[in-house]
């Protein structure tokens, strides 16, 4: 018993140390957002880089850089644009990709394996290589500088379709057959039986889509040229290129941009792990 307890202690201590090491960049960013330029560069080569400044060293309070960052540029507008862009892709993407994955997992139709191969093959195509024709299409449709132009081209996602298909292959068919006996339609089976019992894969896809598109830079830069349509990543770039560069304010803006990712992963991480554990076992 003592040996088992010792092993657990060693394991937890080791994992805690590894976690802290991976958190070092986030800690440094958060702490630096409370300092001025002189303090940031002064402490960079010592452990003080990971310690907040003393109250006597802070002018205007620990959050003065955040206040000045929001006053300097319209960060709130950029955040709202990113949330609309990302959440729109997630909502419509979950519906479209889950239905496509379910069809590939359950229905038998001509060349089903071929179409699955085509979908997976699109993963090797660099997104940048299709941006020009995609932009021309969006421009012809009149979607430039609109949320529609930002969202619609990325609703369908090959990786999400594959994850849904792999998860649905393991889904018990008995539940669907019982629902059919009770007179439930195929659409009803999907939305009333499949979806409520598939939270892990939905959470997994939601996290993947959120992280991918929250960090998008090139496509929003091309399509959202108007200042009112800038996403947070574009806004940060303009923020950092607008002299004078105040690194404390930059760190504050980066911290604000990181918070949504931390929140969504914190609340969905349990389902995320379950979703990854249930995919990839069947052909």
PDB file of C-alpha atoms in Angstrom:
ATOM      1  CA  UNK A   1       0.000   0.000   0.000  1.00  0.00           C
ATOM      2  CA  UNK A   2       2.819   2.400   0.861  1.00  0.00           C
ATOM      3  CA  UNK A   3       4.522   1.643  -2.433  1.00  0.00           C
ATOM      4  CA  UNK A   4       1.304   2.351  -4.350  1.00  0.00           C
ATOM      5  CA  UNK A   5       0.815   5.619  -2.470  1.00  0.00           C
ATOM      6  CA  UNK A   6       4.431   6.594  -3.163  1.00  0.00           C
ATOM      7  CA  UNK A   7       4.006   5.863  -6.847  1.00  0.00           C
ATOM      8  CA  UNK A   8       0.886   8.017  -6.971  1.00  0.00           C
ATOM      9  CA  UNK A   9       2.668  10.874  -5.220  1.00  0.00           C
ATOM     10  CA  UNK A  10       5.584  10.667  -7.660  1.00  0.00           C
ATOM     11  CA  UNK A  11       3.177  10.546 -10.592  1.00  0.00           C
ATOM     12  CA  UNK A  12       1.168  13.560  -9.437  1.00  0.00           C
ATOM     13  CA  UNK A  13       4.285  15.573  -8.620  1.00  0.00           C
ATOM     14  CA  UNK A  14       5.789  14.764 -12.030  1.00  0.00           C
ATOM     15  CA  UNK A  15       2.590  15.689 -13.863  1.00  0.00           C
ATOM     16  CA  UNK A  16       2.312  18.904 -11.846  1.00  0.00           C
ATOM     17  CA  UNK A  17       5.868  19.900 -12.788  1.00  0.00           C
ATOM     18  CA  UNK A  18       5.211  19.159 -16.471  1.00  0.00           C
ATOM     19  CA  UNK A  19       1.979  21.179 -16.306  1.00  0.00           C
ATOM     20  CA  UNK A  20       3.769  24.167 -14.794  1.00  0.00           C
ATOM     21  CA  UNK A  21       6.466  23.975 -17.484  1.00  0.00           C
ATOM     22  CA  UNK A  22       3.830  24.052 -20.220  1.00  0.00           C
ATOM     23  CA  UNK A  23       2.090  26.935 -18.460  1.00  0.00           C
ATOM     24  CA  UNK A  24       5.266  29.052 -18.295  1.00  0.00           C
ATOM     25  CA  UNK A  25       4.479  31.015 -21.518  1.00  0.00           C
ATOM     26  CA  UNK A  26       0.938  31.776 -20.333  1.00  0.00           C
ATOM     27  CA  UNK A  27       2.168  32.789 -16.874  1.00  0.00           C
ATOM     28  CA  UNK A  28       4.831  35.041 -18.395  1.00  0.00           C
ATOM     29  CA  UNK A  29       2.280  36.642 -20.715  1.00  0.00           C
ATOM     30  CA  UNK A  30      -0.182  37.258 -17.866  1.00  0.00           C
ATOM     31  CA  UNK A  31       2.479  38.667 -15.527  1.00  0.00           C
ATOM     32  CA  UNK A  32       3.983  40.843 -18.275  1.00  0.00           C
ATOM     33  CA  UNK A  33       0.559  42.335 -18.955  1.00  0.00           C
ATOM     34  CA  UNK A  34       0.793  43.937 -15.495  1.00  0.00           C
ATOM     35  CA  UNK A  35       4.201  45.553 -16.108  1.00  0.00           C
ATOM     36  CA  UNK A  36       5.575  48.425 -18.145  1.00  0.00           C
ATOM     37  CA  UNK A  37       8.258  48.058 -20.831  1.00  0.00           C
ATOM     38  CA  UNK A  38      11.143  48.719 -18.464  1.00  0.00           C
ATOM     39  CA  UNK A  39       9.987  46.054 -15.999  1.00  0.00           C
ATOM     40  CA  UNK A  40       9.352  43.486 -18.745  1.00  0.00           C
ATOM     41  CA  UNK A  41      12.863  43.723 -20.215  1.00  0.00           C
ATOM     42  CA  UNK A  42      14.510  44.131 -16.817  1.00  0.00           C
ATOM     43  CA  UNK A  43      13.002  40.903 -15.459  1.00  0.00           C
ATOM     44  CA  UNK A  44      13.263  38.856 -18.659  1.00  0.00           C
ATOM     45  CA  UNK A  45      16.495  37.055 -17.691  1.00  0.00           C
ATOM     46  CA  UNK A  46      15.454  36.148 -14.137  1.00  0.00           C
ATOM     47  CA  UNK A  47      12.671  34.371 -12.266  1.00  0.00           C
ATOM     48  CA  UNK A  48      11.082  37.778 -11.705  1.00  0.00           C
ATOM     49  CA  UNK A  49       9.697  37.387 -15.227  1.00  0.00           C
ATOM     50  CA  UNK A  50       7.121  35.002 -13.726  1.00  0.00           C
ATOM     51  CA  UNK A  51       6.307  37.153 -10.693  1.00  0.00           C
ATOM     52  CA  UNK A  52       3.915  40.115 -10.694  1.00  0.00           C
ATOM     53  CA  UNK A  53       5.395  43.498  -9.836  1.00  0.00           C
ATOM     54  CA  UNK A  54       5.104  44.915  -6.347  1.00  0.00           C
ATOM     55  CA  UNK A  55       2.131  47.240  -5.779  1.00  0.00           C
ATOM     56  CA  UNK A  56       4.557  50.116  -5.270  1.00  0.00           C
ATOM     57  CA  UNK A  57       6.018  49.487  -8.765  1.00  0.00           C
ATOM     58  CA  UNK A  58       2.672  49.620 -10.557  1.00  0.00           C
ATOM     59  CA  UNK A  59       1.323  52.907 -11.849  1.00  0.00           C
ATOM     60  CA  UNK A  60      -2.449  52.940 -12.210  1.00  0.00           C
ATOM     61  CA  UNK A  61      -3.051  49.434 -10.847  1.00  0.00           C
ATOM     62  CA  UNK A  62      -2.376  45.952 -12.136  1.00  0.00           C
ATOM     63  CA  UNK A  63      -4.914  46.290 -14.948  1.00  0.00           C
ATOM     64  CA  UNK A  64      -3.819  49.655 -16.335  1.00  0.00           C
ATOM     65  CA  UNK A  65      -2.435  48.001 -19.499  1.00  0.00           C
ATOM     66  CA  UNK A  66      -5.818  46.366 -20.146  1.00  0.00           C
ATOM     67  CA  UNK A  67      -7.634  49.675 -19.801  1.00  0.00           C
ATOM     68  CA  UNK A  68      -5.210  51.421 -22.135  1.00  0.00           C
ATOM     69  CA  UNK A  69      -5.345  48.547 -24.662  1.00  0.00           C
ATOM     70  CA  UNK A  70      -9.139  48.762 -24.913  1.00  0.00           C
ATOM     71  CA  UNK A  71      -8.927  52.541 -25.214  1.00  0.00           C
ATOM     72  CA  UNK A  72      -6.279  52.396 -27.909  1.00  0.00           C
ATOM     73  CA  UNK A  73      -8.083  50.030 -30.293  1.00  0.00           C
ATOM     74  CA  UNK A  74     -11.584  48.571 -30.479  1.00  0.00           C
ATOM     75  CA  UNK A  75     -10.623  45.222 -28.965  1.00  0.00           C
ATOM     76  CA  UNK A  76     -14.171  44.451 -27.866  1.00  0.00           C
ATOM     77  CA  UNK A  77     -15.402  44.774 -31.451  1.00  0.00           C
ATOM     78  CA  UNK A  78     -12.647  42.463 -32.666  1.00  0.00           C
ATOM     79  CA  UNK A  79     -13.540  39.891 -29.999  1.00  0.00           C
ATOM     80  CA  UNK A  80     -17.245  40.025 -30.877  1.00  0.00           C
ATOM     81  CA  UNK A  81     -16.418  39.553 -34.579  1.00  0.00           C
ATOM     82  CA  UNK A  82     -14.238  36.536 -33.762  1.00  0.00           C
ATOM     83  CA  UNK A  83     -16.949  35.029 -31.561  1.00  0.00           C
ATOM     84  CA  UNK A  84     -19.591  35.427 -34.278  1.00  0.00           C
ATOM     85  CA  UNK A  85     -17.221  34.012 -36.890  1.00  0.00           C
ATOM     86  CA  UNK A  86     -16.083  31.062 -34.776  1.00  0.00           C
ATOM     87  CA  UNK A  87     -19.391  30.179 -33.114  1.00  0.00           C
ATOM     88  CA  UNK A  88     -21.173  30.426 -36.479  1.00  0.00           C
ATOM     89  CA  UNK A  89     -18.765  27.893 -37.988  1.00  0.00           C
ATOM     90  CA  UNK A  90     -19.169  25.625 -34.952  1.00  0.00           C
ATOM     91  CA  UNK A  91     -22.991  25.649 -34.937  1.00  0.00           C
ATOM     92  CA  UNK A  92     -23.480  25.083 -38.655  1.00  0.00           C
ATOM     93  CA  UNK A  93     -20.402  22.846 -38.834  1.00  0.00           C
ATOM     94  CA  UNK A  94     -21.679  20.506 -36.130  1.00  0.00           C
ATOM     95  CA  UNK A  95     -24.982  20.099 -37.966  1.00  0.00           C
ATOM     96  CA  UNK A  96     -23.569  19.589 -41.463  1.00  0.00           C
ATOM     97  CA  UNK A  97     -20.517  17.500 -40.552  1.00  0.00           C
ATOM     98  CA  UNK A  98     -22.381  15.263 -38.097  1.00  0.00           C
ATOM     99  CA  UNK A  99     -25.051  14.469 -40.673  1.00  0.00           C
ATOM    100  CA  UNK A 100     -22.395  13.746 -43.302  1.00  0.00           C
ATOM    101  CA  UNK A 101     -20.486  11.517 -40.878  1.00  0.00           C
ATOM    102  CA  UNK A 102     -23.668   9.674 -39.920  1.00  0.00           C
ATOM    103  CA  UNK A 103     -24.549   9.069 -43.576  1.00  0.00           C
ATOM    104  CA  UNK A 104     -21.076   7.635 -44.261  1.00  0.00           C
ATOM    105  CA  UNK A 105     -21.269   5.420 -41.166  1.00  0.00           C
ATOM    106  CA  UNK A 106     -24.795   4.050 -41.624  1.00  0.00           C
ATOM    107  CA  UNK A 107     -26.070   4.335 -45.191  1.00  0.00           C
ATOM    108  CA  UNK A 108     -25.034   2.132 -48.077  1.00  0.00           C
ATOM    109  CA  UNK A 109     -24.853   4.001 -51.365  1.00  0.00           C
ATOM    110  CA  UNK A 110     -22.771   3.684 -54.554  1.00  0.00           C
ATOM    111  CA  UNK A 111     -19.090   4.612 -54.210  1.00  0.00           C
ATOM    112  CA  UNK A 112     -19.422   5.327 -50.482  1.00  0.00           C
ATOM    113  CA  UNK A 113     -15.817   4.286 -49.869  1.00  0.00           C
ATOM    114  CA  UNK A 114     -14.626   6.381 -52.786  1.00  0.00           C
ATOM    115  CA  UNK A 115     -16.340   9.524 -51.491  1.00  0.00           C
ATOM    116  CA  UNK A 116     -14.920   8.907 -48.030  1.00  0.00           C
ATOM    117  CA  UNK A 117     -11.461   8.685 -49.589  1.00  0.00           C
ATOM    118  CA  UNK A 118     -12.042  11.946 -51.485  1.00  0.00           C
ATOM    119  CA  UNK A 119     -13.109  13.688 -48.275  1.00  0.00           C
ATOM    120  CA  UNK A 120     -10.040  12.455 -46.396  1.00  0.00           C
ATOM    121  CA  UNK A 121      -7.775  13.345 -49.346  1.00  0.00           C
ATOM    122  CA  UNK A 122      -8.835  16.986 -49.100  1.00  0.00           C
ATOM    123  CA  UNK A 123      -6.954  17.153 -45.790  1.00  0.00           C
ATOM    124  CA  UNK A 124      -3.648  17.250 -47.678  1.00  0.00           C
ATOM    125  CA  UNK A 125      -4.654  20.341 -49.686  1.00  0.00           C
ATOM    126  CA  UNK A 126      -3.114  23.489 -48.149  1.00  0.00           C
ATOM    127  CA  UNK A 127      -5.952  25.934 -47.375  1.00  0.00           C
ATOM    128  CA  UNK A 128      -3.845  28.801 -48.746  1.00  0.00           C
ATOM    129  CA  UNK A 129      -3.867  27.198 -52.191  1.00  0.00           C
ATOM    130  CA  UNK A 130      -7.643  27.627 -52.550  1.00  0.00           C
ATOM    131  CA  UNK A 131      -7.975  31.090 -51.003  1.00  0.00           C
ATOM    132  CA  UNK A 132      -7.760  32.939 -54.340  1.00  0.00           C
ATOM    133  CA  UNK A 133     -10.558  31.022 -56.147  1.00  0.00           C
ATOM    134  CA  UNK A 134     -12.538  30.989 -52.893  1.00  0.00           C
ATOM    135  CA  UNK A 135     -12.195  34.752 -52.583  1.00  0.00           C
ATOM    136  CA  UNK A 136     -13.309  35.226 -56.203  1.00  0.00           C
ATOM    137  CA  UNK A 137     -16.406  33.128 -55.475  1.00  0.00           C
ATOM    138  CA  UNK A 138     -17.169  35.051 -52.283  1.00  0.00           C
ATOM    139  CA  UNK A 139     -16.642  38.353 -54.110  1.00  0.00           C
ATOM    140  CA  UNK A 140     -18.993  37.346 -56.938  1.00  0.00           C
ATOM    141  CA  UNK A 141     -21.644  36.433 -54.365  1.00  0.00           C
ATOM    142  CA  UNK A 142     -21.280  39.825 -52.698  1.00  0.00           C
ATOM    143  CA  UNK A 143     -20.139  38.338 -49.398  1.00  0.00           C
ATOM    144  CA  UNK A 144     -16.959  40.380 -48.892  1.00  0.00           C
ATOM    145  CA  UNK A 145     -16.932  42.129 -45.504  1.00  0.00           C
ATOM    146  CA  UNK A 146     -19.871  40.045 -44.278  1.00  0.00           C
ATOM    147  CA  UNK A 147     -20.172  37.318 -41.669  1.00  0.00           C
ATOM    148  CA  UNK A 148     -21.589  35.073 -44.387  1.00  0.00           C
ATOM    149  CA  UNK A 149     -18.365  35.331 -46.372  1.00  0.00           C
ATOM    150  CA  UNK A 150     -16.342  34.500 -43.289  1.00  0.00           C
ATOM    151  CA  UNK A 151     -18.438  31.554 -42.111  1.00  0.00           C
ATOM    152  CA  UNK A 152     -19.946  29.675 -45.064  1.00  0.00           C
ATOM    153  CA  UNK A 153     -16.714  28.520 -46.818  1.00  0.00           C
ATOM    154  CA  UNK A 154     -15.572  26.672 -43.676  1.00  0.00           C
ATOM    155  CA  UNK A 155     -18.766  24.982 -42.489  1.00  0.00           C
ATOM    156  CA  UNK A 156     -17.863  21.654 -44.116  1.00  0.00           C
ATOM    157  CA  UNK A 157     -14.734  20.160 -42.563  1.00  0.00           C
ATOM    158  CA  UNK A 158     -13.167  16.882 -43.701  1.00  0.00           C
ATOM    159  CA  UNK A 159     -11.538  16.120 -40.353  1.00  0.00           C
ATOM    160  CA  UNK A 160     -14.799  16.736 -38.495  1.00  0.00           C
ATOM    161  CA  UNK A 161     -16.694  14.451 -40.897  1.00  0.00           C
ATOM    162  CA  UNK A 162     -14.107  11.717 -40.332  1.00  0.00           C
ATOM    163  CA  UNK A 163     -14.327  12.050 -36.529  1.00  0.00           C
ATOM    164  CA  UNK A 164     -18.130  11.845 -36.620  1.00  0.00           C
ATOM    165  CA  UNK A 165     -18.044   8.828 -38.926  1.00  0.00           C
ATOM    166  CA  UNK A 166     -15.618   6.939 -36.693  1.00  0.00           C
ATOM    167  CA  UNK A 167     -17.704   7.689 -33.603  1.00  0.00           C
ATOM    168  CA  UNK A 168     -20.992   6.671 -35.227  1.00  0.00           C
ATOM    169  CA  UNK A 169     -19.507   3.365 -36.385  1.00  0.00           C
ATOM    170  CA  UNK A 170     -19.322   2.362 -32.711  1.00  0.00           C
ATOM    171  CA  UNK A 171     -22.795   3.641 -31.896  1.00  0.00           C
ATOM    172  CA  UNK A 172     -25.179   0.770 -30.886  1.00  0.00           C
ATOM    173  CA  UNK A 173     -27.504  -0.044 -33.772  1.00  0.00           C
ATOM    174  CA  UNK A 174     -30.007  -1.593 -31.366  1.00  0.00           C
ATOM    175  CA  UNK A 175     -31.076   1.859 -30.182  1.00  0.00           C
ATOM    176  CA  UNK A 176     -31.798   2.950 -33.740  1.00  0.00           C
ATOM    177  CA  UNK A 177     -33.693  -0.245 -34.527  1.00  0.00           C
ATOM    178  CA  UNK A 178     -35.813   0.168 -31.392  1.00  0.00           C
ATOM    179  CA  UNK A 179     -36.632   3.730 -32.413  1.00  0.00           C
ATOM    180  CA  UNK A 180     -37.637   2.551 -35.899  1.00  0.00           C
ATOM    181  CA  UNK A 181     -39.993  -0.020 -34.382  1.00  0.00           C
ATOM    182  CA  UNK A 182     -41.606   2.806 -32.394  1.00  0.00           C
ATOM    183  CA  UNK A 183     -42.212   4.649 -35.661  1.00  0.00           C
ATOM    184  CA  UNK A 184     -39.432   7.230 -35.450  1.00  0.00           C
ATOM    185  CA  UNK A 185     -38.194   8.603 -38.780  1.00  0.00           C
ATOM    186  CA  UNK A 186     -34.524   8.608 -39.794  1.00  0.00           C
ATOM    187  CA  UNK A 187     -34.260  12.341 -39.102  1.00  0.00           C
ATOM    188  CA  UNK A 188     -35.968  11.818 -35.755  1.00  0.00           C
ATOM    189  CA  UNK A 189     -33.554   9.011 -34.878  1.00  0.00           C
ATOM    190  CA  UNK A 190     -30.595  11.224 -35.619  1.00  0.00           C
ATOM    191  CA  UNK A 191     -31.717  14.301 -33.684  1.00  0.00           C
ATOM    192  CA  UNK A 192     -33.566  12.559 -30.840  1.00  0.00           C
ATOM    193  CA  UNK A 193     -31.372   9.480 -30.310  1.00  0.00           C
ATOM    194  CA  UNK A 194     -27.947   9.926 -31.896  1.00  0.00           C
ATOM    195  CA  UNK A 195     -27.202  13.564 -31.082  1.00  0.00           C
ATOM    196  CA  UNK A 196     -28.068  13.511 -27.342  1.00  0.00           C
ATOM    197  CA  UNK A 197     -25.908  10.408 -26.818  1.00  0.00           C
ATOM    198  CA  UNK A 198     -22.932  11.729 -28.805  1.00  0.00           C
ATOM    199  CA  UNK A 199     -21.788  14.600 -26.591  1.00  0.00           C
ATOM    200  CA  UNK A 200     -18.108  13.519 -26.556  1.00  0.00           C
ATOM    201  CA  UNK A 201     -17.606  13.706 -30.313  1.00  0.00           C
ATOM    202  CA  UNK A 202     -19.633  16.917 -30.607  1.00  0.00           C
ATOM    203  CA  UNK A 203     -17.483  18.502 -27.889  1.00  0.00           C
ATOM    204  CA  UNK A 204     -14.298  17.243 -29.573  1.00  0.00           C
ATOM    205  CA  UNK A 205     -15.254  18.717 -32.942  1.00  0.00           C
ATOM    206  CA  UNK A 206     -16.402  21.963 -31.296  1.00  0.00           C
ATOM    207  CA  UNK A 207     -13.030  22.407 -29.576  1.00  0.00           C
ATOM    208  CA  UNK A 208     -11.078  21.599 -32.754  1.00  0.00           C
ATOM    209  CA  UNK A 209     -13.135  24.036 -34.836  1.00  0.00           C
ATOM    210  CA  UNK A 210     -12.957  26.743 -32.187  1.00  0.00           C
ATOM    211  CA  UNK A 211      -9.173  26.569 -31.818  1.00  0.00           C
ATOM    212  CA  UNK A 212      -8.612  26.405 -35.586  1.00  0.00           C
ATOM    213  CA  UNK A 213     -10.824  29.344 -36.495  1.00  0.00           C
ATOM    214  CA  UNK A 214     -10.289  31.524 -33.450  1.00  0.00           C
ATOM    215  CA  UNK A 215      -6.645  31.666 -34.548  1.00  0.00           C
ATOM    216  CA  UNK A 216      -7.458  32.227 -38.242  1.00  0.00           C
ATOM    217  CA  UNK A 217      -5.502  35.076 -39.767  1.00  0.00           C
ATOM    218  CA  UNK A 218      -5.193  34.860 -43.557  1.00  0.00           C
ATOM    219  CA  UNK A 219      -8.839  34.317 -44.529  1.00  0.00           C
ATOM    220  CA  UNK A 220     -10.259  37.069 -42.279  1.00  0.00           C
ATOM    221  CA  UNK A 221      -7.458  39.338 -43.521  1.00  0.00           C
ATOM    222  CA  UNK A 222      -8.530  38.749 -47.134  1.00  0.00           C
ATOM    223  CA  UNK A 223     -12.312  38.838 -46.712  1.00  0.00           C
ATOM    224  CA  UNK A 224     -12.760  41.238 -43.780  1.00  0.00           C
ATOM    225  CA  UNK A 225     -10.895  44.278 -45.039  1.00  0.00           C
ATOM    226  CA  UNK A 226     -13.266  46.735 -43.371  1.00  0.00           C
ATOM    227  CA  UNK A 227     -12.214  47.815 -39.875  1.00  0.00           C
ATOM    228  CA  UNK A 228     -15.625  46.992 -38.422  1.00  0.00           C
ATOM    229  CA  UNK A 229     -15.256  43.354 -39.564  1.00  0.00           C
ATOM    230  CA  UNK A 230     -11.762  42.659 -38.222  1.00  0.00           C
ATOM    231  CA  UNK A 231     -11.359  39.583 -36.055  1.00  0.00           C
ATOM    232  CA  UNK A 232      -9.183  39.531 -32.951  1.00  0.00           C
ATOM    233  CA  UNK A 233      -6.121  38.117 -34.735  1.00  0.00           C
ATOM    234  CA  UNK A 234      -6.251  40.853 -37.385  1.00  0.00           C
ATOM    235  CA  UNK A 235      -6.867  43.429 -34.699  1.00  0.00           C
ATOM    236  CA  UNK A 236      -3.830  42.271 -32.740  1.00  0.00           C
ATOM    237  CA  UNK A 237      -1.659  42.605 -35.840  1.00  0.00           C
ATOM    238  CA  UNK A 238      -2.782  46.174 -36.437  1.00  0.00           C
ATOM    239  CA  UNK A 239      -2.435  46.833 -32.712  1.00  0.00           C
ATOM    240  CA  UNK A 240       1.202  45.686 -32.682  1.00  0.00           C
ATOM    241  CA  UNK A 241       2.087  47.583 -35.872  1.00  0.00           C
ATOM    242  CA  UNK A 242       0.655  50.878 -34.656  1.00  0.00           C
ATOM    243  CA  UNK A 243       3.547  52.838 -33.098  1.00  0.00           C
ATOM    244  CA  UNK A 244       4.480  53.315 -30.395  1.00  0.00           C
ATOM    245  CA  UNK A 245       4.469  49.633 -29.442  1.00  0.00           C
ATOM    246  CA  UNK A 246       3.704  49.230 -25.732  1.00  0.00           C
ATOM    247  CA  UNK A 247       4.590  45.663 -24.863  1.00  0.00           C
ATOM    248  CA  UNK A 248       2.602  45.691 -21.660  1.00  0.00           C
ATOM    249  CA  UNK A 249      -0.494  46.591 -23.666  1.00  0.00           C
ATOM    250  CA  UNK A 250       0.367  43.962 -26.269  1.00  0.00           C
ATOM    251  CA  UNK A 251       0.568  41.294 -23.542  1.00  0.00           C
ATOM    252  CA  UNK A 252      -2.747  42.499 -22.133  1.00  0.00           C
ATOM    253  CA  UNK A 253      -4.388  42.212 -25.554  1.00  0.00           C
ATOM    254  CA  UNK A 254      -2.900  38.746 -26.088  1.00  0.00           C
ATOM    255  CA  UNK A 255      -4.170  37.657 -22.674  1.00  0.00           C
ATOM    256  CA  UNK A 256      -7.685  38.821 -23.531  1.00  0.00           C
ATOM    257  CA  UNK A 257      -7.494  36.954 -26.858  1.00  0.00           C
ATOM    258  CA  UNK A 258      -6.441  33.744 -25.076  1.00  0.00           C
ATOM    259  CA  UNK A 259      -9.241  33.720 -22.480  1.00  0.00           C
ATOM    260  CA  UNK A 260     -12.037  32.322 -24.756  1.00  0.00           C
ATOM    261  CA  UNK A 261      -9.890  29.326 -25.746  1.00  0.00           C
ATOM    262  CA  UNK A 262      -9.093  28.565 -22.110  1.00  0.00           C
ATOM    263  CA  UNK A 263     -12.767  28.799 -21.159  1.00  0.00           C
ATOM    264  CA  UNK A 264     -14.080  26.498 -23.880  1.00  0.00           C
ATOM    265  CA  UNK A 265     -11.368  23.903 -23.331  1.00  0.00           C
ATOM    266  CA  UNK A 266     -11.861  23.961 -19.552  1.00  0.00           C
ATOM    267  CA  UNK A 267     -15.588  23.259 -19.817  1.00  0.00           C
ATOM    268  CA  UNK A 268     -15.382  20.689 -22.639  1.00  0.00           C
ATOM    269  CA  UNK A 269     -12.106  18.886 -21.905  1.00  0.00           C
ATOM    270  CA  UNK A 270     -13.829  15.877 -20.284  1.00  0.00           C
ATOM    271  CA  UNK A 271     -15.929  15.261 -23.399  1.00  0.00           C
ATOM    272  CA  UNK A 272     -12.899  16.026 -25.588  1.00  0.00           C
ATOM    273  CA  UNK A 273     -10.886  13.153 -24.080  1.00  0.00           C
ATOM    274  CA  UNK A 274     -13.852  10.785 -24.362  1.00  0.00           C
ATOM    275  CA  UNK A 275     -14.423  11.750 -27.977  1.00  0.00           C
ATOM    276  CA  UNK A 276     -10.820  11.062 -28.976  1.00  0.00           C
ATOM    277  CA  UNK A 277     -10.902   7.732 -27.116  1.00  0.00           C
ATOM    278  CA  UNK A 278     -13.958   6.572 -29.084  1.00  0.00           C
ATOM    279  CA  UNK A 279     -12.624   7.341 -32.581  1.00  0.00           C
ATOM    280  CA  UNK A 280     -10.193   5.570 -34.833  1.00  0.00           C
ATOM    281  CA  UNK A 281     -10.871   1.936 -33.970  1.00  0.00           C
ATOM    282  CA  UNK A 282     -13.078   0.840 -36.881  1.00  0.00           C
ATOM    283  CA  UNK A 283     -12.648   0.928 -40.639  1.00  0.00           C
TER     284      UNK A 283
END
